[in-house]
Amino acid sequence: MAMTMNGEVQLAAPREAVWEKLNDPAVLKACIPGCEELEKTEDGGFRATAKMKVGPVSARFKGKVTLSDLDPPNGYKISGEGEGGVAGFAKGGATVKLAEKDGGTLLSYDVEAQIGGKLAQLGQRLINGAAKKLADEFFANFAKAVQG
């Protein structure tokens, strides 16, 4: 099952500060809902473990995250894939863009993801709702982290 999502968030911080936080594993770990582990790997990516619950399905996903198309401080592409055992798998990516706006930074994102296994059987509406909730939670946490 495939899904797409996009949005934007206005942050009250300079673009360089937002860029720095988007590349800081400690900040990302604190902002990602259910994230238990996020550490940098030798190849400039991250290894991650996150516990997620979508409807009746609960799983611990282990996976890797890579950053590409780095264009500091304007944006990058973040891609990841994770295995959740019997719950299934998730893989996808997001293009993140930063622009100066109203004395702060406008962060815009476009997400594309695929999921399979038990998760995919939950139905598009439940999955989209859960994904939107996770994204909203991440950006609310990220806004707090950026604004100190």
Coordinates of C-alpha atoms in Angstrom, one line a residue:
M1 CA 0.0 0.0 0.0
A2 CA 1.4 3.4 -1.0
M3 CA 0.6 6.8 0.5
T4 CA 1.6 10.4 0.1
M5 CA 1.4 13.4 2.4
N6 CA 2.7 16.9 2.5
G7 CA 2.5 20.0 4.6
E8 CA 4.4 23.0 6.0
V9 CA 5.3 24.4 9.4
Q10 CA 6.3 27.9 10.2
L11 CA 9.2 27.9 12.7
A12 CA 10.3 30.9 14.7
A13 CA 14.0 30.3 14.2
P14 CA 16.6 31.2 11.5
R15 CA 17.1 28.7 8.7
E16 CA 20.7 27.8 9.7
A17 CA 19.4 26.8 13.2
V18 CA 16.6 24.7 11.8
W19 CA 19.1 23.0 9.4
E20 CA 21.4 22.2 12.3
K21 CA 18.6 20.6 14.3
L22 CA 17.4 18.6 11.3
N23 CA 20.8 17.0 11.2
D24 CA 21.2 16.4 15.0
P25 CA 20.5 12.7 16.0
A26 CA 19.7 13.7 19.6
V27 CA 17.1 16.2 18.4
L28 CA 15.6 13.9 15.9
K29 CA 15.4 11.0 18.4
A30 CA 13.6 13.2 20.9
C31 CA 11.1 14.4 18.2
I32 CA 10.2 11.1 16.5
P33 CA 7.2 9.5 18.2
G34 CA 8.1 6.1 19.7
C35 CA 11.8 6.4 18.8
E36 CA 13.9 4.3 21.2
E37 CA 17.3 4.5 19.4
L38 CA 18.8 6.7 16.7
E39 CA 22.5 6.7 16.1
K40 CA 24.7 8.0 13.3
T41 CA 26.3 5.4 11.1
E42 CA 29.7 5.6 9.3
D43 CA 28.0 6.3 5.9
G44 CA 26.4 9.5 7.2
G45 CA 23.0 7.9 7.8
F46 CA 21.3 6.6 11.0
R47 CA 20.3 3.3 12.5
A48 CA 16.9 3.5 14.2
T49 CA 14.5 1.6 16.4
A50 CA 11.0 2.9 17.0
K51 CA 7.9 1.4 18.6
M52 CA 4.7 2.2 16.8
K53 CA 1.0 1.3 17.4
V54 CA -1.4 1.7 14.5
G55 CA -4.9 0.6 15.4
P56 CA -4.7 -2.9 16.9
V57 CA -1.2 -3.5 15.5
S58 CA 1.8 -2.8 17.7
A59 CA 5.4 -3.3 16.5
R60 CA 9.0 -2.4 17.0
F61 CA 10.6 -1.3 13.8
K62 CA 14.3 -1.6 13.2
G63 CA 15.7 0.1 10.2
K64 CA 18.1 2.6 8.6
V65 CA 17.7 6.2 7.5
T66 CA 19.8 7.9 4.9
L67 CA 20.1 11.6 4.0
S68 CA 20.7 12.6 0.4
D69 CA 20.6 15.6 -2.0
L70 CA 22.0 17.7 0.9
D71 CA 21.7 21.4 0.1
P72 CA 22.6 23.2 3.4
P73 CA 20.7 25.2 4.7
N74 CA 17.9 24.7 2.0
G75 CA 16.9 21.1 2.5
Y76 CA 17.5 17.4 1.8
K77 CA 15.9 14.1 1.1
I78 CA 15.5 11.7 4.0
S79 CA 14.8 8.0 3.2
G80 CA 14.3 5.1 5.4
E81 CA 13.1 1.5 5.6
G82 CA 12.2 -0.5 8.6
E83 CA 11.2 -4.1 9.4
G84 CA 8.5 -4.7 12.0
G85 CA 8.5 -8.5 12.1
V86 CA 4.9 -10.0 11.6
A87 CA 3.5 -6.4 11.6
G88 CA 5.2 -5.8 8.3
F89 CA 7.5 -3.3 6.8
A90 CA 7.6 0.4 6.0
K91 CA 9.8 2.3 3.6
G92 CA 9.7 5.7 2.2
G93 CA 11.2 9.1 2.0
A94 CA 10.5 12.8 2.4
T95 CA 11.8 15.9 0.6
V96 CA 12.3 18.6 3.2
K97 CA 12.7 22.3 2.1
L98 CA 13.6 25.3 4.2
A99 CA 12.8 28.9 3.2
E100 CA 13.1 32.2 5.0
K101 CA 9.7 33.6 5.8
D102 CA 8.3 36.2 8.2
G103 CA 11.5 36.5 10.1
G104 CA 11.6 32.7 10.7
T105 CA 11.8 29.6 8.6
L106 CA 9.1 27.8 6.6
L107 CA 9.7 24.0 6.6
S108 CA 7.8 22.2 3.8
Y109 CA 7.8 18.4 3.3
D110 CA 6.5 15.9 0.8
V111 CA 6.4 12.3 2.0
E112 CA 6.0 9.1 0.0
A113 CA 5.8 5.8 1.8
Q114 CA 5.0 2.1 1.2
I115 CA 3.9 -0.4 3.8
G116 CA 3.2 -4.1 3.7
G117 CA 2.3 -7.0 5.9
K118 CA -0.4 -6.8 8.7
L119 CA -0.2 -3.0 8.7
A120 CA -1.3 -2.8 5.1
Q121 CA -4.4 -4.9 5.9
L122 CA -5.7 -2.2 8.3
G123 CA -7.0 -0.1 5.5
Q124 CA -6.0 3.2 3.9
R125 CA -8.0 5.5 6.1
L126 CA -6.6 4.1 9.4
I127 CA -3.1 4.2 8.0
N128 CA -3.4 7.7 6.6
G129 CA -4.8 8.9 9.9
A130 CA -2.0 7.3 11.9
A131 CA 0.6 8.7 9.5
K132 CA -0.8 12.2 9.7
K133 CA -0.9 12.0 13.5
L134 CA 2.8 10.9 13.6
A135 CA 3.8 13.7 11.3
D136 CA 1.9 16.3 13.3
E137 CA 3.4 15.0 16.6
F138 CA 6.9 15.0 15.1
F139 CA 6.6 18.6 13.8
A140 CA 5.1 19.8 17.1
N141 CA 8.0 18.3 19.0
F142 CA 10.5 19.7 16.4
A143 CA 9.1 23.2 16.6
K144 CA 9.5 23.1 20.4
A145 CA 13.1 21.8 20.0
V146 CA 14.0 24.5 17.5
Q147 CA 12.4 27.3 19.5
G148 CA 14.2 26.2 22.7

